[in-house]
Amino acid sequence: MASNPVFNRFEKQLSEGGYANFGQGQSQQGNPQQGQPGRPGRPGPQDIGGAWGAGQDQLSSQQLEQMYNQGTATPQQTGRMTLDDVVMKTLSLFAIVLVVGAGAWIAAAHNRSLGLGLLGVGIVGTLGLGLLIAFKKTLSVPLIVLYAVLEGLFVGAISQAYEGQYKGVVPQAIVATACVFIGMFAGWKFGLIKVTERSRRIFGFAILGYFLFAIANFVLTLTGVFESPFGAGGTGWLGIGISVFAIGLASYSLAIDFDTIERGVSAGLPEKYSWLMAHGLVVSVVWLYLEILRLLARLRD
């Protein structure tokens, strides 16, 4: 998420206050000086006087009072992103991942070859589409939804494979992921886990390095250079250390997601960015789950 060029663009805007007044133009119509300072969307004395001077229809004192007491426009009315938007879209994407994942699990359990095929489609699809979403200049909701579908195929197929080899490992990974998620949110919320511009840059380089390592590890394992199905380190201490490092990266990715969402809501980002926020959060949670699943499997061996 930290390396997503789309996020980089609005991170710069957030730092410069570029979205501070987003949506105010929609809540102010007519007189450009409408409303008092700090009270957007409410008519001020100039507006009322202008209405009378322009020869508009006579307004009763009750109507004038209603105009003056009119509530400030909500973020939904001005097209700005809210926390509810992010939560609902995150739940929607999670639902897609879970439903598709359940289908992929069932298919893989009944047909191993089909399961391997779904796993391959999921890996290639999420990798390619993830890069497209990251580097695409405009946000595309259909691509984000499609990514959730492919992610579901991958998660369902690989989870079934792990569960078939190591009984009970999937429920353990789910519980552990939920605990880490709650712990990271609490740590970030109470200020125990800090997210700064410097930590974002360090995380960006770290995740890039791990991404390149993961690709190389996958290729070398697939070609038989590494005998262990886990690749570099196998089930030894080196392999366990690699998994712990990856879990640390995925965990801190959640803190960055939480911080970015909060900053985006506070700055009044356009509502469409709630899809990108939700996408980033789902990707981080799934990544964390997969790394925990991998670590538990290593420990079983």
mmCIF file of C-alpha atoms in Angstrom:
data_model
loop_
_atom_site.group_PDB
_atom_site.id
_atom_site.type_symbol
_atom_site.label_atom_id
_atom_site.label_comp_id
_atom_site.label_asym_id
_atom_site.label_seq_id
_atom_site.Cartn_x
_atom_site.Cartn_y
_atom_site.Cartn_z
ATOM 1 C CA MET A 1 0.000 0.000 0.000
ATOM 2 C CA ALA A 2 2.798 2.379 0.861
ATOM 3 C CA SER A 3 4.343 1.805 -2.559
ATOM 4 C CA ASN A 4 1.101 2.351 -4.468
ATOM 5 C CA PRO A 5 1.558 5.381 -6.783
ATOM 6 C CA VAL A 6 -2.111 6.284 -6.334
ATOM 7 C CA PHE A 7 -1.549 6.542 -2.583
ATOM 8 C CA ASN A 8 1.661 8.460 -3.178
ATOM 9 C CA ARG A 9 -0.268 11.075 -5.139
ATOM 10 C CA PHE A 10 -2.871 11.768 -2.495
ATOM 11 C CA GLU A 11 -0.335 11.379 0.337
ATOM 12 C CA LYS A 12 1.390 14.407 -1.182
ATOM 13 C CA GLN A 13 -1.956 16.180 -1.443
ATOM 14 C CA LEU A 14 -2.696 15.356 2.208
ATOM 15 C CA SER A 15 0.638 16.789 3.314
ATOM 16 C CA GLU A 16 -0.030 19.999 1.368
ATOM 17 C CA GLY A 17 -3.686 20.242 2.390
ATOM 18 C CA GLY A 18 -4.807 19.727 -1.178
ATOM 19 C CA TYR A 19 -8.106 18.103 -0.228
ATOM 20 C CA ALA A 20 -8.941 20.397 2.663
ATOM 21 C CA ASN A 21 -11.801 22.162 0.844
ATOM 22 C CA PHE A 22 -13.029 19.270 -1.272
ATOM 23 C CA GLY A 23 -16.820 19.249 -1.608
ATOM 24 C CA GLN A 24 -17.499 22.761 -0.328
ATOM 25 C CA GLY A 25 -18.398 23.911 -3.799
ATOM 26 C CA GLN A 26 -21.241 21.396 -3.839
ATOM 27 C CA SER A 27 -22.658 22.668 -0.563
ATOM 28 C CA GLN A 28 -22.508 26.342 -1.585
ATOM 29 C CA GLN A 29 -24.714 27.537 -4.384
ATOM 30 C CA GLY A 30 -25.387 31.009 -5.720
ATOM 31 C CA ASN A 31 -23.471 33.705 -3.808
ATOM 32 C CA PRO A 32 -19.814 32.644 -3.568
ATOM 33 C CA GLN A 33 -19.657 34.287 -0.122
ATOM 34 C CA GLN A 34 -22.508 32.174 1.183
ATOM 35 C CA GLY A 35 -22.182 31.041 4.786
ATOM 36 C CA GLN A 36 -20.148 32.315 7.693
ATOM 37 C CA PRO A 37 -16.532 31.280 8.226
ATOM 38 C CA GLY A 38 -16.300 27.852 9.827
ATOM 39 C CA ARG A 39 -19.980 27.145 9.030
ATOM 40 C CA PRO A 40 -20.055 25.835 5.444
ATOM 41 C CA GLY A 41 -23.451 25.411 3.890
ATOM 42 C CA ARG A 42 -25.289 27.831 6.230
ATOM 43 C CA PRO A 43 -26.683 31.093 4.821
ATOM 44 C CA GLY A 44 -25.336 34.267 6.396
ATOM 45 C CA PRO A 45 -26.815 37.750 6.633
ATOM 46 C CA GLN A 46 -25.414 38.700 3.220
ATOM 47 C CA ASP A 47 -27.273 35.795 1.621
ATOM 48 C CA ILE A 48 -30.575 36.736 3.244
ATOM 49 C CA GLY A 49 -30.160 40.396 2.355
ATOM 50 C CA GLY A 50 -29.227 39.471 -1.192
ATOM 51 C CA ALA A 51 -32.339 37.374 -1.533
ATOM 52 C CA TRP A 52 -34.570 40.281 -0.513
ATOM 53 C CA GLY A 53 -32.670 42.790 -2.651
ATOM 54 C CA ALA A 54 -32.936 40.606 -5.727
ATOM 55 C CA GLY A 55 -36.685 40.771 -5.578
ATOM 56 C CA GLN A 56 -37.128 37.120 -4.710
ATOM 57 C CA ASP A 57 -40.311 35.821 -3.129
ATOM 58 C CA GLN A 58 -41.159 37.167 0.314
ATOM 59 C CA LEU A 59 -39.931 34.842 3.059
ATOM 60 C CA SER A 60 -41.583 34.573 6.438
ATOM 61 C CA SER A 61 -39.554 34.916 9.622
ATOM 62 C CA GLN A 62 -40.072 31.197 10.229
ATOM 63 C CA GLN A 63 -38.630 30.350 6.807
ATOM 64 C CA LEU A 64 -35.668 32.638 7.419
ATOM 65 C CA GLU A 65 -35.038 30.969 10.759
ATOM 66 C CA GLN A 66 -35.189 27.543 9.129
ATOM 67 C CA MET A 67 -32.661 28.654 6.517
ATOM 68 C CA TYR A 68 -30.289 29.980 9.153
ATOM 69 C CA ASN A 69 -30.609 26.917 11.372
ATOM 70 C CA GLN A 70 -30.135 24.513 8.486
ATOM 71 C CA GLY A 71 -27.582 21.850 9.413
ATOM 72 C CA THR A 72 -24.128 21.800 7.897
ATOM 73 C CA ALA A 73 -23.831 19.566 4.852
ATOM 74 C CA THR A 74 -22.674 16.044 5.722
ATOM 75 C CA PRO A 75 -19.661 14.356 4.074
ATOM 76 C CA GLN A 76 -22.082 12.101 2.187
ATOM 77 C CA GLN A 77 -23.851 15.147 0.736
ATOM 78 C CA THR A 78 -20.575 16.722 -0.375
ATOM 79 C CA GLY A 79 -19.157 13.526 -1.890
ATOM 80 C CA ARG A 80 -16.398 13.108 0.675
ATOM 81 C CA MET A 81 -15.121 9.815 2.030
ATOM 82 C CA THR A 82 -16.285 8.702 5.468
ATOM 83 C CA LEU A 83 -15.153 5.950 7.802
ATOM 84 C CA ASP A 84 -18.480 4.198 7.203
ATOM 85 C CA ASP A 85 -17.726 4.154 3.466
ATOM 86 C CA VAL A 86 -14.405 2.411 4.065
ATOM 87 C CA VAL A 87 -15.888 -0.078 6.544
ATOM 88 C CA MET A 88 -18.785 -1.052 4.270
ATOM 89 C CA LYS A 89 -16.580 -1.457 1.200
ATOM 90 C CA THR A 90 -14.025 -3.439 3.196
ATOM 91 C CA LEU A 91 -16.759 -5.803 4.381
ATOM 92 C CA SER A 92 -18.033 -6.106 0.805
ATOM 93 C CA LEU A 93 -14.606 -7.058 -0.536
ATOM 94 C CA PHE A 94 -14.056 -9.483 2.334
ATOM 95 C CA ALA A 95 -17.401 -11.109 1.575
ATOM 96 C CA ILE A 96 -16.325 -11.630 -2.043
ATOM 97 C CA VAL A 97 -13.003 -13.151 -0.952
ATOM 98 C CA LEU A 98 -14.729 -15.483 1.528
ATOM 99 C CA VAL A 99 -17.481 -16.648 -0.842
ATOM 100 C CA VAL A 100 -15.109 -17.261 -3.755
ATOM 101 C CA GLY A 101 -12.571 -18.786 -1.373
ATOM 102 C CA ALA A 102 -15.150 -21.233 -0.029
ATOM 103 C CA GLY A 103 -15.989 -22.295 -3.578
ATOM 104 C CA ALA A 104 -12.310 -22.744 -4.437
ATOM 105 C CA TRP A 105 -11.799 -24.780 -1.244
ATOM 106 C CA ILE A 106 -14.648 -27.155 -2.136
ATOM 107 C CA ALA A 107 -13.426 -27.508 -5.720
ATOM 108 C CA ALA A 108 -9.846 -28.184 -4.603
ATOM 109 C CA ALA A 109 -10.993 -30.751 -2.044
ATOM 110 C CA HIS A 110 -12.861 -32.753 -4.703
ATOM 111 C CA ASN A 111 -10.352 -32.355 -7.524
ATOM 112 C CA ARG A 112 -6.671 -31.805 -6.774
ATOM 113 C CA SER A 113 -5.832 -30.878 -10.369
ATOM 114 C CA LEU A 114 -8.607 -28.299 -10.419
ATOM 115 C CA GLY A 115 -7.334 -26.944 -7.126
ATOM 116 C CA LEU A 116 -3.849 -26.498 -8.564
ATOM 117 C CA GLY A 117 -5.347 -24.764 -11.582
ATOM 118 C CA LEU A 118 -7.320 -22.357 -9.393
ATOM 119 C CA LEU A 119 -4.206 -21.713 -7.333
ATOM 120 C CA GLY A 120 -2.221 -20.878 -10.466
ATOM 121 C CA VAL A 121 -4.919 -18.560 -11.793
ATOM 122 C CA GLY A 122 -5.132 -16.869 -8.416
ATOM 123 C CA ILE A 123 -1.379 -16.318 -8.130
ATOM 124 C CA VAL A 124 -0.883 -14.981 -11.655
ATOM 125 C CA GLY A 125 -4.120 -12.987 -11.596
ATOM 126 C CA THR A 126 -3.533 -11.242 -8.275
ATOM 127 C CA LEU A 127 0.073 -10.465 -9.169
ATOM 128 C CA GLY A 128 -0.759 -8.955 -12.556
ATOM 129 C CA LEU A 129 -3.936 -7.185 -11.509
ATOM 130 C CA GLY A 130 -2.330 -5.929 -8.309
ATOM 131 C CA LEU A 131 0.403 -4.212 -10.311
ATOM 132 C CA LEU A 132 -2.190 -2.777 -12.698
ATOM 133 C CA ILE A 133 -4.233 -1.314 -9.836
ATOM 134 C CA ALA A 134 -1.085 0.059 -8.208
ATOM 135 C CA PHE A 135 0.251 1.830 -11.277
ATOM 136 C CA LYS A 136 -3.027 2.760 -12.986
ATOM 137 C CA LYS A 137 -3.431 6.538 -12.943
ATOM 138 C CA THR A 138 -7.180 6.360 -12.412
ATOM 139 C CA LEU A 139 -9.053 4.322 -9.839
ATOM 140 C CA SER A 140 -11.137 1.444 -11.227
ATOM 141 C CA VAL A 141 -13.724 -0.155 -8.936
ATOM 142 C CA PRO A 142 -14.361 -3.138 -11.287
ATOM 143 C CA LEU A 143 -10.647 -4.000 -11.185
ATOM 144 C CA ILE A 144 -10.682 -3.895 -7.382
ATOM 145 C CA VAL A 145 -13.705 -6.211 -7.284
ATOM 146 C CA LEU A 146 -12.079 -8.557 -9.811
ATOM 147 C CA TYR A 147 -8.943 -8.606 -7.669
ATOM 148 C CA ALA A 148 -11.047 -9.740 -4.694
ATOM 149 C CA VAL A 149 -12.433 -12.595 -6.820
ATOM 150 C CA LEU A 150 -8.950 -13.746 -7.875
ATOM 151 C CA GLU A 151 -7.717 -13.344 -4.325
ATOM 152 C CA GLY A 152 -10.543 -15.600 -3.170
ATOM 153 C CA LEU A 153 -9.482 -18.294 -5.657
ATOM 154 C CA PHE A 154 -5.912 -18.131 -4.415
ATOM 155 C CA VAL A 155 -6.759 -18.074 -0.698
ATOM 156 C CA GLY A 156 -9.331 -20.871 -0.934
ATOM 157 C CA ALA A 157 -7.114 -23.212 -2.951
ATOM 158 C CA ILE A 158 -3.944 -22.701 -0.933
ATOM 159 C CA SER A 159 -5.797 -22.910 2.390
ATOM 160 C CA GLN A 160 -7.282 -26.259 1.403
ATOM 161 C CA ALA A 161 -3.825 -27.507 0.417
ATOM 162 C CA TYR A 162 -2.343 -26.494 3.771
ATOM 163 C CA GLU A 163 -5.270 -27.958 5.710
ATOM 164 C CA GLY A 164 -4.949 -31.230 3.823
ATOM 165 C CA GLN A 165 -1.297 -31.475 4.812
ATOM 166 C CA TYR A 166 -1.487 -29.980 8.313
ATOM 167 C CA LYS A 167 -4.828 -30.608 9.995
ATOM 168 C CA GLY A 168 -6.192 -27.674 11.965
ATOM 169 C CA VAL A 169 -3.640 -25.170 10.689
ATOM 170 C CA VAL A 170 -6.201 -22.979 8.882
ATOM 171 C CA PRO A 171 -8.409 -22.289 11.952
ATOM 172 C CA GLN A 172 -5.259 -21.509 13.931
ATOM 173 C CA ALA A 173 -4.105 -19.061 11.260
ATOM 174 C CA ILE A 174 -7.511 -17.363 11.178
ATOM 175 C CA VAL A 175 -7.557 -16.876 14.956
ATOM 176 C CA ALA A 176 -3.957 -15.643 14.969
ATOM 177 C CA THR A 177 -4.696 -13.188 12.150
ATOM 178 C CA ALA A 178 -7.696 -11.783 14.017
ATOM 179 C CA CYS A 179 -5.624 -11.376 17.185
ATOM 180 C CA VAL A 180 -2.810 -9.586 15.352
ATOM 181 C CA PHE A 181 -5.328 -7.323 13.589
ATOM 182 C CA ILE A 182 -6.948 -6.325 16.887
ATOM 183 C CA GLY A 183 -3.567 -5.877 18.555
ATOM 184 C CA MET A 184 -2.210 -3.682 15.752
ATOM 185 C CA PHE A 185 -5.342 -1.543 15.713
ATOM 186 C CA ALA A 186 -5.221 -1.061 19.482
ATOM 187 C CA GLY A 187 -1.496 -0.305 19.392
ATOM 188 C CA TRP A 188 -1.956 2.253 16.623
ATOM 189 C CA LYS A 189 -5.070 3.801 18.171
ATOM 190 C CA PHE A 190 -3.426 4.344 21.568
ATOM 191 C CA GLY A 191 -0.218 5.665 20.048
ATOM 192 C CA LEU A 192 1.964 2.688 20.923
ATOM 193 C CA ILE A 193 2.664 2.020 17.237
ATOM 194 C CA LYS A 194 3.714 5.122 15.330
ATOM 195 C CA VAL A 195 3.364 5.763 11.615
ATOM 196 C CA THR A 196 5.594 8.566 10.336
ATOM 197 C CA GLU A 197 6.796 9.691 6.941
ATOM 198 C CA ARG A 198 10.179 8.129 7.708
ATOM 199 C CA SER A 199 8.654 4.804 8.743
ATOM 200 C CA ARG A 200 6.561 4.799 5.563
ATOM 201 C CA ARG A 201 9.678 5.191 3.432
ATOM 202 C CA ILE A 202 11.532 2.448 5.304
ATOM 203 C CA PHE A 203 8.516 0.164 4.994
ATOM 204 C CA GLY A 204 8.296 0.893 1.275
ATOM 205 C CA PHE A 205 11.887 -0.240 0.676
ATOM 206 C CA ALA A 206 11.448 -3.266 2.951
ATOM 207 C CA ILE A 207 8.303 -4.457 1.202
ATOM 208 C CA LEU A 208 9.923 -3.968 -2.211
ATOM 209 C CA GLY A 209 12.864 -6.101 -1.144
ATOM 210 C CA TYR A 210 10.621 -8.807 0.277
ATOM 211 C CA PHE A 211 8.484 -8.785 -2.867
ATOM 212 C CA LEU A 212 11.548 -9.410 -5.047
ATOM 213 C CA PHE A 213 12.708 -12.134 -2.655
ATOM 214 C CA ALA A 214 9.284 -13.818 -2.735
ATOM 215 C CA ILE A 215 9.272 -13.882 -6.544
ATOM 216 C CA ALA A 216 12.788 -15.357 -6.677
ATOM 217 C CA ASN A 217 11.944 -17.856 -3.936
ATOM 218 C CA PHE A 218 8.824 -18.981 -5.797
ATOM 219 C CA VAL A 219 10.692 -19.466 -9.091
ATOM 220 C CA LEU A 220 13.602 -21.331 -7.479
ATOM 221 C CA THR A 221 11.221 -23.598 -5.582
ATOM 222 C CA LEU A 222 9.158 -24.262 -8.695
ATOM 223 C CA THR A 223 12.255 -25.197 -10.697
ATOM 224 C CA GLY A 224 13.538 -27.535 -7.994
ATOM 225 C CA VAL A 225 16.542 -25.492 -6.867
ATOM 226 C CA PHE A 226 15.102 -25.519 -3.340
ATOM 227 C CA GLU A 227 13.995 -28.972 -2.269
ATOM 228 C CA SER A 228 11.710 -27.768 0.507
ATOM 229 C CA PRO A 229 8.218 -26.663 -0.607
ATOM 230 C CA PHE A 230 8.735 -23.605 1.602
ATOM 231 C CA GLY A 231 11.740 -22.506 -0.427
ATOM 232 C CA ALA A 232 14.678 -20.690 1.157
ATOM 233 C CA GLY A 233 15.307 -21.764 4.724
ATOM 234 C CA GLY A 234 12.908 -24.686 4.568
ATOM 235 C CA THR A 235 11.589 -25.559 8.020
ATOM 236 C CA GLY A 236 14.813 -24.608 9.803
ATOM 237 C CA TRP A 237 15.523 -21.534 11.869
ATOM 238 C CA LEU A 238 16.313 -19.473 8.776
ATOM 239 C CA GLY A 239 12.929 -20.291 7.275
ATOM 240 C CA ILE A 240 11.164 -19.508 10.545
ATOM 241 C CA GLY A 241 13.044 -16.211 10.756
ATOM 242 C CA ILE A 242 11.959 -15.302 7.220
ATOM 243 C CA SER A 243 8.331 -16.012 8.117
ATOM 244 C CA VAL A 244 8.545 -13.932 11.305
ATOM 245 C CA PHE A 245 10.035 -11.025 9.331
ATOM 246 C CA ALA A 246 7.241 -11.269 6.749
ATOM 247 C CA ILE A 247 4.593 -11.324 9.483
ATOM 248 C CA GLY A 248 6.176 -8.191 10.937
ATOM 249 C CA LEU A 249 5.935 -6.441 7.568
ATOM 250 C CA ALA A 250 2.323 -7.487 7.067
ATOM 251 C CA SER A 251 1.432 -6.369 10.591
ATOM 252 C CA TYR A 252 2.956 -2.925 10.157
ATOM 253 C CA SER A 253 1.167 -2.666 6.830
ATOM 254 C CA LEU A 254 -2.073 -2.709 8.833
ATOM 255 C CA ALA A 255 -0.900 0.232 10.940
ATOM 256 C CA ILE A 256 -0.122 2.180 7.772
ATOM 257 C CA ASP A 257 -3.577 1.317 6.430
ATOM 258 C CA PHE A 258 -5.267 2.561 9.621
ATOM 259 C CA ASP A 259 -3.273 5.791 9.568
ATOM 260 C CA THR A 260 -3.905 6.422 5.872
ATOM 261 C CA ILE A 261 -7.639 5.854 6.274
ATOM 262 C CA GLU A 262 -7.807 8.274 9.203
ATOM 263 C CA ARG A 263 -5.856 10.942 7.339
ATOM 264 C CA GLY A 264 -7.960 10.476 4.223
ATOM 265 C CA VAL A 265 -11.235 10.863 6.115
ATOM 266 C CA SER A 266 -9.963 13.916 8.019
ATOM 267 C CA ALA A 267 -8.782 15.575 4.806
ATOM 268 C CA GLY A 268 -12.078 14.946 3.014
ATOM 269 C CA LEU A 269 -10.812 12.741 0.199
ATOM 270 C CA PRO A 270 -13.285 12.025 -2.628
ATOM 271 C CA GLU A 271 -15.646 9.171 -1.776
ATOM 272 C CA LYS A 272 -14.252 6.960 -4.556
ATOM 273 C CA TYR A 273 -11.009 6.556 -2.615
ATOM 274 C CA SER A 274 -12.861 4.498 -0.014
ATOM 275 C CA TRP A 275 -12.617 1.599 -2.492
ATOM 276 C CA LEU A 276 -8.843 1.955 -2.661
ATOM 277 C CA MET A 277 -8.605 2.169 1.132
ATOM 278 C CA ALA A 278 -10.732 -0.961 1.491
ATOM 279 C CA HIS A 279 -8.670 -2.758 -1.147
ATOM 280 C CA GLY A 280 -5.430 -1.958 0.655
ATOM 281 C CA LEU A 281 -6.799 -3.125 4.001
ATOM 282 C CA VAL A 282 -8.089 -6.420 2.589
ATOM 283 C CA VAL A 283 -4.774 -7.077 0.838
ATOM 284 C CA SER A 284 -2.883 -6.493 4.089
ATOM 285 C CA VAL A 285 -5.146 -8.812 6.102
ATOM 286 C CA VAL A 286 -4.936 -11.597 3.502
ATOM 287 C CA TRP A 287 -1.164 -11.194 3.284
ATOM 288 C CA LEU A 288 -0.909 -11.433 7.076
ATOM 289 C CA TYR A 289 -3.086 -14.561 7.102
ATOM 290 C CA LEU A 290 -0.975 -16.275 4.436
ATOM 291 C CA GLU A 291 2.289 -15.502 6.231
ATOM 292 C CA ILE A 292 0.926 -16.805 9.538
ATOM 293 C CA LEU A 293 -0.365 -19.903 7.755
ATOM 294 C CA ARG A 294 3.089 -20.440 6.277
ATOM 295 C CA LEU A 295 4.800 -20.019 9.654
ATOM 296 C CA LEU A 296 2.470 -22.475 11.391
ATOM 297 C CA ALA A 297 3.094 -25.022 8.639
ATOM 298 C CA ARG A 298 6.871 -24.601 9.024
ATOM 299 C CA LEU A 299 6.564 -25.176 12.765
ATOM 300 C CA ARG A 300 4.549 -28.356 12.189
ATOM 301 C CA ASP A 301 7.517 -29.816 10.279
#
